mmCIF file of C-alpha atoms in Angstrom:
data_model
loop_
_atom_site.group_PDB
_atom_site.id
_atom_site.type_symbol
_atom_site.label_atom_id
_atom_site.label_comp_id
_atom_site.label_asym_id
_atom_site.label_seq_id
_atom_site.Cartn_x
_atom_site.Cartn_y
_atom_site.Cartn_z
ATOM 1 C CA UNK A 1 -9.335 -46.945 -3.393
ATOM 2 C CA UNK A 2 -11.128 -44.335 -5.346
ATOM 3 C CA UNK A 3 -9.226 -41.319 -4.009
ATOM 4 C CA UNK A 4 -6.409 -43.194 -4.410
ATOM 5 C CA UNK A 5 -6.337 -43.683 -7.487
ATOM 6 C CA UNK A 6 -8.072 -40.539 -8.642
ATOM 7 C CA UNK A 7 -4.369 -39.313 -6.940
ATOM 8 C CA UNK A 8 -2.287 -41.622 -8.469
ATOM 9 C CA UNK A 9 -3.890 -41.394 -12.003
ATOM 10 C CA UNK A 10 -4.455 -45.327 -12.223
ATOM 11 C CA UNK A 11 -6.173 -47.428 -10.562
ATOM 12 C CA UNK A 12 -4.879 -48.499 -7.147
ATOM 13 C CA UNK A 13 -6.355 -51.508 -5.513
ATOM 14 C CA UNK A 14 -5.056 -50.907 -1.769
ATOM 15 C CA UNK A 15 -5.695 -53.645 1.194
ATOM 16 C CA UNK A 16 -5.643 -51.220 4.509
ATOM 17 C CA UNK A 17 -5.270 -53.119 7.788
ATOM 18 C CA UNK A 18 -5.440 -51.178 10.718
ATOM 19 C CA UNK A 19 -3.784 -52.510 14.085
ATOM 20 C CA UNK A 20 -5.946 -50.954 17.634
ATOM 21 C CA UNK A 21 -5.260 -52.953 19.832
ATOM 22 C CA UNK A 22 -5.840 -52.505 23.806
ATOM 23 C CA UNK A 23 -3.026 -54.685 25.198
ATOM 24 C CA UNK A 24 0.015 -55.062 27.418
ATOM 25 C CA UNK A 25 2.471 -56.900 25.529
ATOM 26 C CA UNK A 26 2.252 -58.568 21.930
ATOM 27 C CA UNK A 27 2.887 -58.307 18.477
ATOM 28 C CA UNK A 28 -0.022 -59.032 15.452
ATOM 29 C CA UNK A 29 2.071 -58.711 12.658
ATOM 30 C CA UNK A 30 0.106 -58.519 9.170
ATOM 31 C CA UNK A 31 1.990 -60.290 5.869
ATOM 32 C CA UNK A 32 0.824 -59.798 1.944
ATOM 33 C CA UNK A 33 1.859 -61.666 -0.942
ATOM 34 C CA UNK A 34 0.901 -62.251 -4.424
ATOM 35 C CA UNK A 35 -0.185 -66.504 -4.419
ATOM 36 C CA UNK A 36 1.685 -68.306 -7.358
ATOM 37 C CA UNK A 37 -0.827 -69.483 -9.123
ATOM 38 C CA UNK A 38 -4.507 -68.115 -9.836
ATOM 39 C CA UNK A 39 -7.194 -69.931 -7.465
ATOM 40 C CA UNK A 40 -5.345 -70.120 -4.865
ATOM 41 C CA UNK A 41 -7.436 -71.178 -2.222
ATOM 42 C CA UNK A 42 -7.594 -70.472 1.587
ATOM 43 C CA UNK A 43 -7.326 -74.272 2.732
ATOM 44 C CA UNK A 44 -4.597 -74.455 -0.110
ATOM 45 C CA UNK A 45 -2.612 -71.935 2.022
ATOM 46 C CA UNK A 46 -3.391 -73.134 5.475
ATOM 47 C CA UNK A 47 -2.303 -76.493 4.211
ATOM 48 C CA UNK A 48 1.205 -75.060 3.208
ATOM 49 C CA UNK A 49 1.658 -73.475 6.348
ATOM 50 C CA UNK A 50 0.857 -76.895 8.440
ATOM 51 C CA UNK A 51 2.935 -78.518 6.418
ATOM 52 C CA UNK A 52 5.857 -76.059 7.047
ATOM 53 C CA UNK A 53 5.117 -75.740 10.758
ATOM 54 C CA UNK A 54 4.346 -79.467 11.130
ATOM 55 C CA UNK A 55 7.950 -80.135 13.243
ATOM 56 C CA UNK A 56 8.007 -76.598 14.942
ATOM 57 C CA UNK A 57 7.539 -77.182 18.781
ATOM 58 C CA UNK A 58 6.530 -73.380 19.147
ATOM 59 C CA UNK A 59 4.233 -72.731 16.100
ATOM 60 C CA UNK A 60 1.031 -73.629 15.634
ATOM 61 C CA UNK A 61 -1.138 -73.296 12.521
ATOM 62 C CA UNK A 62 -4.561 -71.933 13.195
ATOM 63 C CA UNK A 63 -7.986 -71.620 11.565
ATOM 64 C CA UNK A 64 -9.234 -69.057 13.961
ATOM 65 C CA UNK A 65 -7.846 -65.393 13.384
ATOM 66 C CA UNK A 66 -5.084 -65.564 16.329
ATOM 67 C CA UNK A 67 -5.183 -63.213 19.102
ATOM 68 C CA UNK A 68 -2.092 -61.891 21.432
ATOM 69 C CA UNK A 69 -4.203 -63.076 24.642
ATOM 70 C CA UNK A 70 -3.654 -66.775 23.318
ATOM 71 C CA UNK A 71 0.124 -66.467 23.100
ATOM 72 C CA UNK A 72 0.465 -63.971 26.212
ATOM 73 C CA UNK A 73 3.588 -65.329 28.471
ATOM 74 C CA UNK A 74 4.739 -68.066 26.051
ATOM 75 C CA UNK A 75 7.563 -68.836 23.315
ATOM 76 C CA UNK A 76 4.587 -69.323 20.786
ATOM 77 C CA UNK A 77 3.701 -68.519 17.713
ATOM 78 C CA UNK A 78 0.238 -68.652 16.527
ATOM 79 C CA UNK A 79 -0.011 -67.931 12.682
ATOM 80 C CA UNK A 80 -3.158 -68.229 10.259
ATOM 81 C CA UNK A 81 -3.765 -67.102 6.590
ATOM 82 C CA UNK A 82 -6.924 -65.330 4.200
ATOM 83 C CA UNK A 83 -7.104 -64.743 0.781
ATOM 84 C CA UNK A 84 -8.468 -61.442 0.723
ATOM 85 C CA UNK A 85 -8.843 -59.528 -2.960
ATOM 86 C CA UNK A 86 -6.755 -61.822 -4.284
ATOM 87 C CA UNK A 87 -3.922 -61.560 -2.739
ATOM 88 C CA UNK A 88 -2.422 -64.188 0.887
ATOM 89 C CA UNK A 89 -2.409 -62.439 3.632
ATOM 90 C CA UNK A 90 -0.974 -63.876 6.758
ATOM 91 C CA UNK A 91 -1.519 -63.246 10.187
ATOM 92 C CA UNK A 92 0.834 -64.030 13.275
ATOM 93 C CA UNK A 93 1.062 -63.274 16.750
ATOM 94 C CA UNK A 94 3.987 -63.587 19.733
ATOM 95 C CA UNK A 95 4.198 -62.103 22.867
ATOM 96 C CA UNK A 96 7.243 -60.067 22.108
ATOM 97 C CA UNK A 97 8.819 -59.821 25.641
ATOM 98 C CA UNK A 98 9.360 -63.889 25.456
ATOM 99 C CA UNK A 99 9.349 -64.885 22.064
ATOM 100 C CA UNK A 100 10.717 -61.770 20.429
ATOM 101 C CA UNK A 101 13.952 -61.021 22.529
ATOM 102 C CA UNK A 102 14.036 -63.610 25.425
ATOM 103 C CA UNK A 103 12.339 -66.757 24.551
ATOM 104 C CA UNK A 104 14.214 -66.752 21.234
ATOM 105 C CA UNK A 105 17.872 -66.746 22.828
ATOM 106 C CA UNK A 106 16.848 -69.588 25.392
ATOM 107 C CA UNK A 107 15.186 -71.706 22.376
ATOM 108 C CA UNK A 108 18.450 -71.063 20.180
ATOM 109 C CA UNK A 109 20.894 -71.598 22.945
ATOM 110 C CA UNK A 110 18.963 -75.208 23.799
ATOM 111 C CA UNK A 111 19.434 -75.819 20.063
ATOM 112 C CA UNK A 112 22.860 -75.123 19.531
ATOM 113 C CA UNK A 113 23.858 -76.945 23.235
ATOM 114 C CA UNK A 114 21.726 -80.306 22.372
ATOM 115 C CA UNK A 115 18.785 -79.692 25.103
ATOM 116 C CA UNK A 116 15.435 -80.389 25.023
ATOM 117 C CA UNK A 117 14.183 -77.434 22.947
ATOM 118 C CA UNK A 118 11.258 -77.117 25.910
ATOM 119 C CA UNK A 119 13.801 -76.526 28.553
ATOM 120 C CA UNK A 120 13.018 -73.249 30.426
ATOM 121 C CA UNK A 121 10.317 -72.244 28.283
ATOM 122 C CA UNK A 122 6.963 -74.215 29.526
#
């Protein structure tokens, strides 16, 4: 942050995540955003996201940080979220080769024909 800002005249307050991760297949996508009101908590967060996710057959809320091993070979979608600095950040991981290209046009083609939103995905 300091040679940041010394650069950018002001002060910059910068959250770097690096991504290294030894692995096959998988996406661990990183979000940020600015909470809506001040003290915001963690468990205030988490408890938004359960509650969003609560019907969703293929995403499941964790506490843990998720990992691409958990997810590997399945339509799911493990999300979990920090307050770090101030600011949400939200962490997710799929297995892209089912539920990035694949997985998704099975799960919407079930939904759209009336089947079990399972079928050919477990």
């Amino acid at each position: 942050n300091r040679f940041l800002s010394r650069a950018a005249g002001k002060t910059i307050n910068a959250i770097f995540t690096p991504h290294l991760i030894p692995m096959d297949r998988g996406i661990l996508s990183t979000a940020y955003a600015k909470p809506t009101k001040s003290g915001t908590t963690q468990a205030e967060v988490i408890d938004v996201l359960k509650a969003k996710y609560a019907g969703e057959n293929f995403v499941q809320v964790v506490d843990e940080l998720p990992a691409t091993k958990d997810v590997s070979g399945t339509n799911h979608c493990h999300i979990t979220a920090r307050i770090v600095q101030g600011r949400v950040v939200v962490l997710s991981v799929i297995d892209n080769l089912i539920k990035g290209a694949s997985g998704a046009a099975v799960q919407n083609f079930n939904v759209i024909n009336g089947y079990d939103e399972h079928l050919g995905l477990t």
